[in-house]
Coordinates of C-alpha atoms and ligand atoms in Angstrom, one line a residue:
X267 CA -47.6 -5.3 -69.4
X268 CA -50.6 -2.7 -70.5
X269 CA -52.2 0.2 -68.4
X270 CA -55.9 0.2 -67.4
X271 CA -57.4 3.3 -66.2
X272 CA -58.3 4.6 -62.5
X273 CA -61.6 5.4 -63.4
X274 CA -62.9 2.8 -65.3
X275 CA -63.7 2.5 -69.1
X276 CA -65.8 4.8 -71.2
X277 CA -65.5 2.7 -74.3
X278 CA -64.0 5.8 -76.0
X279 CA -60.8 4.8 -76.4
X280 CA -58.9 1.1 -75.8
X281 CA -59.6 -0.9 -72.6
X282 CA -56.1 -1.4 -71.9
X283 CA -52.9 0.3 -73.4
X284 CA -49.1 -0.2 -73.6
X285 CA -46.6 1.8 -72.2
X286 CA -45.8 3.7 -74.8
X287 CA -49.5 4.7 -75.2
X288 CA -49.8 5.9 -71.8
X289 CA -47.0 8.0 -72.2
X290 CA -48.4 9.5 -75.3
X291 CA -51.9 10.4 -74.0
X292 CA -51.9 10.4 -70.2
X293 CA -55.6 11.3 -69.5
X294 CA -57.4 8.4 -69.6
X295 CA -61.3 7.4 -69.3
X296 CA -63.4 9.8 -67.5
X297 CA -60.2 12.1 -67.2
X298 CA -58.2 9.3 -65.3
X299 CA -55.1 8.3 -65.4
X300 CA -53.3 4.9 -66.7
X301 CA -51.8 2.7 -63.6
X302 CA -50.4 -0.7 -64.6
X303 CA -52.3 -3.9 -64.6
X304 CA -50.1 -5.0 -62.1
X305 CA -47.5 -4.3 -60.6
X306 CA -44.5 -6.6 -60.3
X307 CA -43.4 -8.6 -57.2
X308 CA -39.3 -7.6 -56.6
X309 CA -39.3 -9.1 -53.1
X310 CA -36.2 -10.1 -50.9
X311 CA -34.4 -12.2 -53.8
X312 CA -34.5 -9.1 -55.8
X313 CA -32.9 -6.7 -53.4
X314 CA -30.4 -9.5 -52.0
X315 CA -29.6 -10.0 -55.9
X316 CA -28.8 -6.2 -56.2
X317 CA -26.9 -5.6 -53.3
X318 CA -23.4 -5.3 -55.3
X319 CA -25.2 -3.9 -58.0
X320 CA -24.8 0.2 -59.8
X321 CA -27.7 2.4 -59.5
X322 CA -28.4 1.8 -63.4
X323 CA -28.1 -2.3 -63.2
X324 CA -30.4 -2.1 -60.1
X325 CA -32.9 0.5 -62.6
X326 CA -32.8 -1.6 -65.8
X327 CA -33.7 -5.1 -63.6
X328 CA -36.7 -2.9 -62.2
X329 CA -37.6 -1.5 -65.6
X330 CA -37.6 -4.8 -67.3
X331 CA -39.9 -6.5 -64.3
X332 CA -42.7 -3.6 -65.6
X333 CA -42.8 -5.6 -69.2
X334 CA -43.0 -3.0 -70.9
X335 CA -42.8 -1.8 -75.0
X336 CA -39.5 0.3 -74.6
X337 CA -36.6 -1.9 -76.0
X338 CA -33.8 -2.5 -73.5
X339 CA -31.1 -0.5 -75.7
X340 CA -33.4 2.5 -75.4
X341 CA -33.5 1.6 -71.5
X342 CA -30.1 1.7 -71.2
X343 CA -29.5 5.2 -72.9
X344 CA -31.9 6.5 -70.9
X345 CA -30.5 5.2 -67.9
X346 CA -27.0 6.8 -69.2
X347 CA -28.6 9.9 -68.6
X348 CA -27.5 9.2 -64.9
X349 CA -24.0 9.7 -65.7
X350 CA -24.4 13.0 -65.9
X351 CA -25.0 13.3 -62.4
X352 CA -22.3 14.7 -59.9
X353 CA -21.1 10.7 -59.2
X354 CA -22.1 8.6 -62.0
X355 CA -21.4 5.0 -60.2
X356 CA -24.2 6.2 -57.2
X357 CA -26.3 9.2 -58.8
X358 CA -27.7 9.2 -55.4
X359 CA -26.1 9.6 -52.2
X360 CA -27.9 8.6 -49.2
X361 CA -26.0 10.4 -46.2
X362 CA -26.3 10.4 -42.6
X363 CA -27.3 13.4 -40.9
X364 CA -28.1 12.3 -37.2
X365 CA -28.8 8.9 -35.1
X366 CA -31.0 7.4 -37.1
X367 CA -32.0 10.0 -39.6
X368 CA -30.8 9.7 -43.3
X369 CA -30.9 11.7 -46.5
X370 CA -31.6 10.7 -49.8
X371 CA -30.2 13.1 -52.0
X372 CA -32.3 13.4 -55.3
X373 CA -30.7 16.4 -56.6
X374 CA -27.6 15.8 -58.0
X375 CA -28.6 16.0 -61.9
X376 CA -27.6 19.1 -64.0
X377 CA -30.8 21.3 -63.1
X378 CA -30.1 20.8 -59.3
X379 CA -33.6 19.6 -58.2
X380 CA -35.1 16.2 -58.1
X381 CA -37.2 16.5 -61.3
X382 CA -33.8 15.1 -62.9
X383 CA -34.6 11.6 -61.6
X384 CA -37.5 11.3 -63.9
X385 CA -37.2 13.6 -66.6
X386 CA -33.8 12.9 -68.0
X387 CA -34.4 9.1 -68.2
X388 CA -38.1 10.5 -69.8
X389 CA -36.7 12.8 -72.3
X390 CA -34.6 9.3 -74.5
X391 CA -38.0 7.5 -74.2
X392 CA -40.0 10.0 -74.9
X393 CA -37.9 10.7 -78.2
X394 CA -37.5 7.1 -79.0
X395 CA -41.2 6.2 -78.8
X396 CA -41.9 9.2 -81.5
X397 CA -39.0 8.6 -83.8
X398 CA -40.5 4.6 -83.9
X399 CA -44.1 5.8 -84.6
X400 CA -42.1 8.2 -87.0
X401 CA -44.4 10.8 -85.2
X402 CA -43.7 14.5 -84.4
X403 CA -44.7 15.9 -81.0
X404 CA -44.7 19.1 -79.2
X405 CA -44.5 18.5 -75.4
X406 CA -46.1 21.3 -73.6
X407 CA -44.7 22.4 -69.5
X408 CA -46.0 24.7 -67.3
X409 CA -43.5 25.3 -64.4
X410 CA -43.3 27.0 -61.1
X411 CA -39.6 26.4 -61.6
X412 CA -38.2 23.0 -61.8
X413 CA -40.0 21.2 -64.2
X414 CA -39.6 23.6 -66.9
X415 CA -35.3 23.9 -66.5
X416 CA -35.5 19.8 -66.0
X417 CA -37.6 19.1 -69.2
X418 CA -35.8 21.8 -71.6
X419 CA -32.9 20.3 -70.2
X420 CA -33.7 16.8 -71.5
X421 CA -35.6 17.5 -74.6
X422 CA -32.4 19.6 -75.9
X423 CA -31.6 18.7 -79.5
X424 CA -33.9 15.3 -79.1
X425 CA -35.1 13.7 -82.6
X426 CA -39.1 13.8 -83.2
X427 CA -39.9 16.4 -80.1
X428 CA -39.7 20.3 -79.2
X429 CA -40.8 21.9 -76.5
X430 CA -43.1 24.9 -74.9
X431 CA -42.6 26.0 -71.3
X432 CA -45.0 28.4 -69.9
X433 CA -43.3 29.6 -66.4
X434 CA -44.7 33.1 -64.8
X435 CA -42.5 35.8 -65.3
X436 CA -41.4 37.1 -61.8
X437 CA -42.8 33.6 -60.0
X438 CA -39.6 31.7 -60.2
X439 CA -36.0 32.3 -58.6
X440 CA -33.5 33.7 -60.2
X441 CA -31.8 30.3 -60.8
X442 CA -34.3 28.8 -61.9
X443 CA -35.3 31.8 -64.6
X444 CA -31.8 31.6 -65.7
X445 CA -31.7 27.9 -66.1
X446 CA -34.9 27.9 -68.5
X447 CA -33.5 31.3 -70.8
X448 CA -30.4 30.7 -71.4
X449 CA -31.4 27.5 -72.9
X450 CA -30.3 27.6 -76.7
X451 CA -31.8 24.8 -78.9
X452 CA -33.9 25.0 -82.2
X453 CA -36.6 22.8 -80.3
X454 CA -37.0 24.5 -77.4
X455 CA -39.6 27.5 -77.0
X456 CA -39.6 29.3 -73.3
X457 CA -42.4 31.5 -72.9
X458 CA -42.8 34.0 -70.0
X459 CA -46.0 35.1 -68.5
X460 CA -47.4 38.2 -67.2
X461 CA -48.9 36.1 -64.3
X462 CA -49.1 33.2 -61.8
X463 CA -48.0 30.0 -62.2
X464 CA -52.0 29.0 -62.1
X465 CA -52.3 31.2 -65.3
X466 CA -49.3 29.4 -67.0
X467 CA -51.2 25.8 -65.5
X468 CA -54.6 26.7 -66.6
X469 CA -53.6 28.0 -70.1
X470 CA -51.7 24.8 -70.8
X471 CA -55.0 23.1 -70.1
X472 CA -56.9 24.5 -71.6
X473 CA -54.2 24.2 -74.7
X474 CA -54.1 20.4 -73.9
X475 CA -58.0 20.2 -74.1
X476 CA -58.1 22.7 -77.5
X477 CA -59.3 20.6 -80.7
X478 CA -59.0 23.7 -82.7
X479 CA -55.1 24.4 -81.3
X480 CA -54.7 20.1 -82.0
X481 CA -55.9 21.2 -85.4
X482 CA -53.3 23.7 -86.3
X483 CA -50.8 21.6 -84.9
X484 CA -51.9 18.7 -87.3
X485 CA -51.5 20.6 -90.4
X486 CA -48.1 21.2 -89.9
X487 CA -48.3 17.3 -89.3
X488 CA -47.3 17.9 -84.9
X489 CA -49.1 15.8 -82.4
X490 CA -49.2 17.5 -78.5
X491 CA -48.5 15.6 -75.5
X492 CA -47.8 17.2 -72.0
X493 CA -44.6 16.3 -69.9
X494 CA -46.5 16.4 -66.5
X495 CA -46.4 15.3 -63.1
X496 CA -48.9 12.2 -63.9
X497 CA -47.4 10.8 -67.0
X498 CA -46.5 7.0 -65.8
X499 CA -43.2 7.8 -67.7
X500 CA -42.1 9.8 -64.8
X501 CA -43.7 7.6 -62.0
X502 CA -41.6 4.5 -63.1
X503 CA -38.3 6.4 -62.9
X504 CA -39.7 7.4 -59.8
X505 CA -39.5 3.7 -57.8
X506 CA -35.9 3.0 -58.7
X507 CA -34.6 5.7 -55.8
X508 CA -36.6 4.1 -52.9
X509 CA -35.0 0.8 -54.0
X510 CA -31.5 2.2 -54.2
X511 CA -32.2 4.1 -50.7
X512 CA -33.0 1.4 -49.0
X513 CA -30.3 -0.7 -50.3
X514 CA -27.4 2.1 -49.9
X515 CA -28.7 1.6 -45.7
X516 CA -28.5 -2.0 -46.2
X517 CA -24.6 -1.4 -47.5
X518 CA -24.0 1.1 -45.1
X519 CA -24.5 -1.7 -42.7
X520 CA -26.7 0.9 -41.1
X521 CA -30.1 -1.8 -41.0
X522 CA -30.2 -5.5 -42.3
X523 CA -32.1 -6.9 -44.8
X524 CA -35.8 -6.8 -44.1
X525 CA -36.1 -4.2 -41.3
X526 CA -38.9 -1.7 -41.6
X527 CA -37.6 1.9 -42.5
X528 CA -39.9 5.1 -43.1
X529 CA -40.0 6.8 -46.0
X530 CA -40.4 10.6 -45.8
X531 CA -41.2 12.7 -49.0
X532 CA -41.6 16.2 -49.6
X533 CA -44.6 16.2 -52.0
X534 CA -46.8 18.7 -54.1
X535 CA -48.4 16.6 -56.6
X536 CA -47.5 13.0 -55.0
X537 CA -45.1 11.8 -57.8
X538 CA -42.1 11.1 -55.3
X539 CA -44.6 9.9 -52.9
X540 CA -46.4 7.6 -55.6
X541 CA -42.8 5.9 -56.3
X542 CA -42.9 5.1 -52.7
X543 CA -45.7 3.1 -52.3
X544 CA -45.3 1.4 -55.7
X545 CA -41.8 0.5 -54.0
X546 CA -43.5 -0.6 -50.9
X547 CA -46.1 -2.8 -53.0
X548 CA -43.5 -4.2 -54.9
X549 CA -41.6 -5.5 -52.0
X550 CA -39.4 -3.1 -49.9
X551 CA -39.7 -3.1 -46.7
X552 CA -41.2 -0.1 -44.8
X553 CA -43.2 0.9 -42.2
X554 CA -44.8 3.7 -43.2
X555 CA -44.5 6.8 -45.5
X556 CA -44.7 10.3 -44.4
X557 CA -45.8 12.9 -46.2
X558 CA -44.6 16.1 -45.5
X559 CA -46.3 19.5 -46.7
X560 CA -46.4 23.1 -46.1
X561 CA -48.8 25.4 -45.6
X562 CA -50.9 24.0 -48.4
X563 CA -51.2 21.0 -46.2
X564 CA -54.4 19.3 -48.1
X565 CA -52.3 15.6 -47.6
X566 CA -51.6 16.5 -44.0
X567 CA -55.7 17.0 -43.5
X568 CA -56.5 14.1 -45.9
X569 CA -54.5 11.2 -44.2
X570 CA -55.3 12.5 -40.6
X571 CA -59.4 13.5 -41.7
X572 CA -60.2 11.4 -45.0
X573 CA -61.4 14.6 -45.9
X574 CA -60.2 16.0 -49.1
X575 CA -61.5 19.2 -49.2
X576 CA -60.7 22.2 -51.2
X577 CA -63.8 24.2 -50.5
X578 CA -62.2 27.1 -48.2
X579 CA -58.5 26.4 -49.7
X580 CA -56.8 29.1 -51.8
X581 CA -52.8 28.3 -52.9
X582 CA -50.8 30.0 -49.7
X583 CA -47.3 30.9 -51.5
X584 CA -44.7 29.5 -49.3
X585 CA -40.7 29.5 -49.2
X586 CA -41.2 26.2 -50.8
X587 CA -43.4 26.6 -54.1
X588 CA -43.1 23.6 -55.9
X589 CA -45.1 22.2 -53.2
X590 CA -47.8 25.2 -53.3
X591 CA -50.2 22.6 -54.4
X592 CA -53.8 22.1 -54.0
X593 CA -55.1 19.4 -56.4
X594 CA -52.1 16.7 -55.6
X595 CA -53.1 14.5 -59.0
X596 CA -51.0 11.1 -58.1
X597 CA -53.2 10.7 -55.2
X598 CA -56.0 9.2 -57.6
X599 CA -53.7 6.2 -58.1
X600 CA -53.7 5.3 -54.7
X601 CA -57.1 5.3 -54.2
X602 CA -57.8 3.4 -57.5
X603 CA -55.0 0.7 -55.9
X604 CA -56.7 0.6 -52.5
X605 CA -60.2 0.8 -53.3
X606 CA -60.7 0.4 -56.6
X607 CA -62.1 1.9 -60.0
X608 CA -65.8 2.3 -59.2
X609 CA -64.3 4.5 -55.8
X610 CA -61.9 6.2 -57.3
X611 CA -64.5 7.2 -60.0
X612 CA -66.8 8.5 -57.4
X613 CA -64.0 10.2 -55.3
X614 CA -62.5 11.9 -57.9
X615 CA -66.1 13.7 -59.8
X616 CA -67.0 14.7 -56.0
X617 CA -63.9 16.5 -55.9
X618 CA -64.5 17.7 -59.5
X619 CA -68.2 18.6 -58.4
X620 CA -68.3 19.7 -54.8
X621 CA -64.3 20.3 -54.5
X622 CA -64.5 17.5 -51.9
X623 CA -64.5 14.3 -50.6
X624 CA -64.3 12.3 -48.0
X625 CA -63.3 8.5 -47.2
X626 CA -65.7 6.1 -45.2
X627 CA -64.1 5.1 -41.6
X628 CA -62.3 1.7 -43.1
X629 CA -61.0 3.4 -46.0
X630 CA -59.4 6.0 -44.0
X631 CA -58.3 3.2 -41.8
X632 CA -56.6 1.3 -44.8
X633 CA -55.0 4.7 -46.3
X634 CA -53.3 5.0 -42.7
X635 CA -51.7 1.9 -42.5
X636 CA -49.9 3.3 -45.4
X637 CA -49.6 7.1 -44.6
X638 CA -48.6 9.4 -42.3
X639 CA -48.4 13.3 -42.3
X640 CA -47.8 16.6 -40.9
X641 CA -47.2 20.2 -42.2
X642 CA -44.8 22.9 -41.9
X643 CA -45.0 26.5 -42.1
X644 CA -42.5 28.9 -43.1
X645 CA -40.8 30.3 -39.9
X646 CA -40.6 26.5 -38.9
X647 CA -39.2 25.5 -42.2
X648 CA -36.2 28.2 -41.6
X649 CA -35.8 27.1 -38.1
X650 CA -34.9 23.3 -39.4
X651 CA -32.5 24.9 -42.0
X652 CA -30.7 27.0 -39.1
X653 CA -30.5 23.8 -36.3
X654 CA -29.3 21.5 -39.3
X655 CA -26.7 23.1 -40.3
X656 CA -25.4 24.7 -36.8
X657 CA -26.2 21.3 -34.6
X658 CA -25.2 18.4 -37.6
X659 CA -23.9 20.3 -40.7
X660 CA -26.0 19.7 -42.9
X661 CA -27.5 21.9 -45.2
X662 CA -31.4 21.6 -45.9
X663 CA -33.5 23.3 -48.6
X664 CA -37.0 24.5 -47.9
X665 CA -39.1 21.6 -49.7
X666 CA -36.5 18.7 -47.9
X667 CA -36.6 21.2 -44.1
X668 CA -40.8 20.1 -44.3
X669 CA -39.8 16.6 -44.0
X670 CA -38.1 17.6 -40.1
X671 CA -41.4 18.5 -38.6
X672 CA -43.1 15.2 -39.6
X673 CA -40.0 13.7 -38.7
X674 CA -40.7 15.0 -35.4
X675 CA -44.2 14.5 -35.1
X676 CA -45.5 11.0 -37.1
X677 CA -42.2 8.8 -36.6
X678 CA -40.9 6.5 -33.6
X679 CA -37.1 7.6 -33.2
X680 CA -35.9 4.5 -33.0
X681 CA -37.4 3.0 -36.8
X682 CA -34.6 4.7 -38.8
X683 CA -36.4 7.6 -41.4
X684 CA -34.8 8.4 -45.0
X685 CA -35.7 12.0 -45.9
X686 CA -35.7 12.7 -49.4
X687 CA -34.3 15.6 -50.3
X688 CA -35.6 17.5 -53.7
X689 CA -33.7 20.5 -54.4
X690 CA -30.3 21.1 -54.0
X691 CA -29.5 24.7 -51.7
X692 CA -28.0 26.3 -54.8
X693 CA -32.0 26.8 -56.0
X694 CA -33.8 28.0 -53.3
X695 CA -30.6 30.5 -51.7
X696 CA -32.4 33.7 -50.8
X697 CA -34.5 31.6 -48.5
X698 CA -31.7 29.4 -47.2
X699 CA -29.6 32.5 -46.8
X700 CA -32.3 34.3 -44.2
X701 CA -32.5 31.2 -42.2
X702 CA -28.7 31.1 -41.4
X703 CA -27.5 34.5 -41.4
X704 CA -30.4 36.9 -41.3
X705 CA -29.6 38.2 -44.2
X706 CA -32.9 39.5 -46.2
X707 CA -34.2 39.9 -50.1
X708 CA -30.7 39.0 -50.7
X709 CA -30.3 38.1 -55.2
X710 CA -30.1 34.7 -55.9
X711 CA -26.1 35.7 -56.7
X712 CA -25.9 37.3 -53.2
X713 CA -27.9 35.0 -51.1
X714 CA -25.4 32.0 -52.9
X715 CA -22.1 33.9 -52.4
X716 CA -23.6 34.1 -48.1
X717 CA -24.2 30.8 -48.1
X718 CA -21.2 29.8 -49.9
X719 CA -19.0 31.3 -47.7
X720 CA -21.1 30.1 -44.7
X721 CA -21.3 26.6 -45.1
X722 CA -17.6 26.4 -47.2
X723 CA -19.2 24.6 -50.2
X724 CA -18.5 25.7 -53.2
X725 CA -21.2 26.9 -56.0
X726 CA -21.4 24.4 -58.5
X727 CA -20.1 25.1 -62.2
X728 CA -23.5 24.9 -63.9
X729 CA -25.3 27.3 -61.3
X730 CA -22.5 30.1 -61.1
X731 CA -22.1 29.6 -65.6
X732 CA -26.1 30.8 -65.6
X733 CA -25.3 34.4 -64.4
X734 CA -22.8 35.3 -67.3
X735 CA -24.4 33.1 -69.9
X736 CA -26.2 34.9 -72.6
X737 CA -30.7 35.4 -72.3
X738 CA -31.5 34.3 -75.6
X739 CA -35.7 33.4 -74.8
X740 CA -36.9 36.6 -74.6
X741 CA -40.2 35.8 -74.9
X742 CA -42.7 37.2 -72.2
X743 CA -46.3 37.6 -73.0
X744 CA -50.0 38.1 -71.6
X745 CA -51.6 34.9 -71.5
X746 CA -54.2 35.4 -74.1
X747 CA -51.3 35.3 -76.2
X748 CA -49.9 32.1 -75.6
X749 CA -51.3 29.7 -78.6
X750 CA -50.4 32.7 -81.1
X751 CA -47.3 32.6 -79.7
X752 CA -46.8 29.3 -80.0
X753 CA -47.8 28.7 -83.2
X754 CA -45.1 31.1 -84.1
X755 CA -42.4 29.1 -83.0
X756 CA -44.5 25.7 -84.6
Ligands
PLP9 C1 -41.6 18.8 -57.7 C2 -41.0 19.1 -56.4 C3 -41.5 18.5 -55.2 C4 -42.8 17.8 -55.1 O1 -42.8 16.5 -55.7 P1 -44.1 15.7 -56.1 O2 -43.6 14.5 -56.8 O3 -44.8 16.6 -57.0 O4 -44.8 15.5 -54.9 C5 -40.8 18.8 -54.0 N1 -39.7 19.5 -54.0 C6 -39.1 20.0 -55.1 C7 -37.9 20.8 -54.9 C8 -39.7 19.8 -56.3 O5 -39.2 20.3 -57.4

């Protein structure tokens, strides 16, 4: 199958592309993205069909419905990746937390957050697709914290890649720090700034846009590519877990085949959402998907306005930053699936333009047949955390504690919900700690010792190695330096 663009064609570059194209040079035609021609129709046979079926045989079906250029042993190594997860036979667990409330848990990779799902399976194809072209490539991240520990994690020692991560130094937890310098590898680059994660964002950017910084890479014979949010080689990854969750209820004899569930996803930049709906289009059933936000709640006012609008809006940090998002990107691919390119065209250089936009009366009508949302602040958030774990046991994170407010709000109770969870408590601690003990500023180390103790979990191998292990990225910078520095380690 080959990827056509959400806003149109500009003649500049091919009409359609393959996969492996896509993945290569994600910004498409009048800066829009690549969406496939079509997207496959699983439907009931499929799900009955994978009922018995491990996580990766249910993900390699999927993969191969997509058609795409990626040769099924490279599938299947990348799908390996999954055995490194806490279970390897169901990577994720879907649990039951209350009557008709369940968790998908999307964190149980080796960086602890649910950019594991998409990045680990990523890293193999990535690699595979330069080693074929016999091309070199330097994948450039900016992270508020778990991209950047997810990505060097799976671009470690790869063939044909290496990696920069920009992160602001002082912007991330402790954890999360730890987990990007400490990592040792000839290809991997970490890069600290004396700034906000906007800085490390806008520098990469502009990086990304820079023919003169392409043109130093080329002599020393180095293509760039960017590991972000909207590469279709992270969506694709990203429809396999609403699949499994659905099915994991279906063998927990908790539904039957074919009843309506909703879907409720944290989301910053609409990736885990985006999997969703794809899942929904290609045949599961649901009946409806909430999106839950926090303070930056741009979704929350776009499905219940049609208004996307940006022109009072500053980034409010929250105790759950990698949803301290204004510009959600994956939302483009919705509208170019509901409305089409010539919309999505318009939509998208008004929000460029006039940093808004807003959806005519039917449109709005059609996006909220789909969608649902509501937002939570802070002080709420923590509230969630506390009455989870003191009422059902169950220990929430700030990103996944969002998802209990629109729980409350946008969803009958009796149309079971599965939460997604993104980040495991082990990486947002300090946070988790205040809501259930009080306790306040607490280190990362501190705040997961409380907790520990607490909640009688133990602190998982990887998490607890990071505070002895040695700091060998030193780097930190201003962020005028950043190319020098860069073409240092090139
Ligand atoms: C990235 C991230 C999100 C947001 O996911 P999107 O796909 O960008 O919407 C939510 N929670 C955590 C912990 C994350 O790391």
């Amino acid at each position: 199958m080959n990827f056509i663009q959400t806003r149109g064609f500009d003649k500049s570059r091919a009409k359609s592309v393959t996969f492996s194209e896509a993945i290569l040079n994600p910004i498409a035609s009048f800066g829009g993205l690549y969406v496939p021609e079509k997207l496959p129709h699983l439907g009931e046979e499929f799900l009955n069909k994978h009922l018995n079926s491990s996580y990766k045989e249910l993900a390699l079906d999927m993969l191969e419905q997509f058609e795409i250029d990626i040769e099924t042993y490279v599938l299947k190594d990348a799908l390996a990746l999954y055995d490194k997860f806490d279970n390897p036979k169901n990577p994720v667990p879907v649990v039951k937390v209350k009557e008709n409330l369940f968790v998908s848990e999307l964190y149980h990779g080796p960086t602890r957050a649910f950019k594991d799902m998409a990045l680990q399976p990523f890293g193999i194809v990535l690699s595979s697709i330069a080693q074929k072209r016999g091309e070199n490539y330097l994948i450039l991240a900016a992270t508020s914290g778990d991209t950047g520990p997810a990505a060097l994690e799976t671009f470690k020692n790869r063939s044909n890649v290496a990696v920069a991560c920009l992160y602001p130094d002082g912007g991330t937890s402790d954890v999360q720090r730890l987990q990007m310098v400490t990592e040792n590898a000839k290809n991997l680059k970490v890069i600290g700034i004396n700034g906000v994660f906007d800085d490390a964002q806008s520098a990469l950017k502009r990086l990304l846009a820079s023919d003169e910084f392409k043109k130093a890479l080329q002599e020393k014979n180095i293509l760039l590519s960017a590991a972000n949010s909207v590469n279709f080689g992270r969506i694709i990854f990203q429809i396999i877990y609403h699949i499994h969750s659905y099915l994991e209820l279906v063998r927990q004899k908790v539904i039957a085949m074919g009843e309506k569930v909703y879907l409720n996803v944290p989301s910053g930049n609409f990736g885990n959402a985006l999997g969703a709906y794809y899942a929904w289009k290609m045949g599961l059933f649901v009946e409806k998907i909430i999106i839950s936000s926090n303070e930056n709640n741009v979704l929350t006012r776009l499905i219940k306005t049609g208004k996307y609008d940006l022109r009072d809006s500053h980034v409010v940090n929250t105790t759950s930053p990698a949803m301290d998002i204004l510009k959600s990107s994956n939302v483009e691919r919705v509208l170019y699936d509901m409305f089409g390119y010539e919309r999505t065209r318009e939509l998208m250089e008004s929000l460029e333009s006039k940093n808004f936009y807003e959806l005519s009366t039917d449109e709005l009508l059609k996006l909220r047949e789909c969608f649902d949302a509501d937002y939570c602040s802070d002080d709420e958030g923590k509230k969630y955390i506390n009455e989870m774990f003191y009422k059902y046991n169950y220990l929430l994170d700030p990103h996944t504690a969002t998802c209990l407010k629109s729980y409350t709000t946008c969803s009958k109770p009796e149309v079971k919900t599965i939460v997604y969870s993104t980040a495991e408590w082990t990486k947002f601690s300090p946070v988790i700690a205040n809501a259930l003990t009080g306790e306040v500023d607490a280190e990362d180390i501190k705040a997961l010792v409380a907790i520990s103790k607490e909640a009688k979990l133990e602190i998982p191998a990887m998490i607890k190695e990071l505070f002895s292990k040695e700091i060998v990225q030193k780097t930190i910078i201003e962020k005028e330096d950043i190319e020098k520095e860069i073409l240092k380690f090139i």
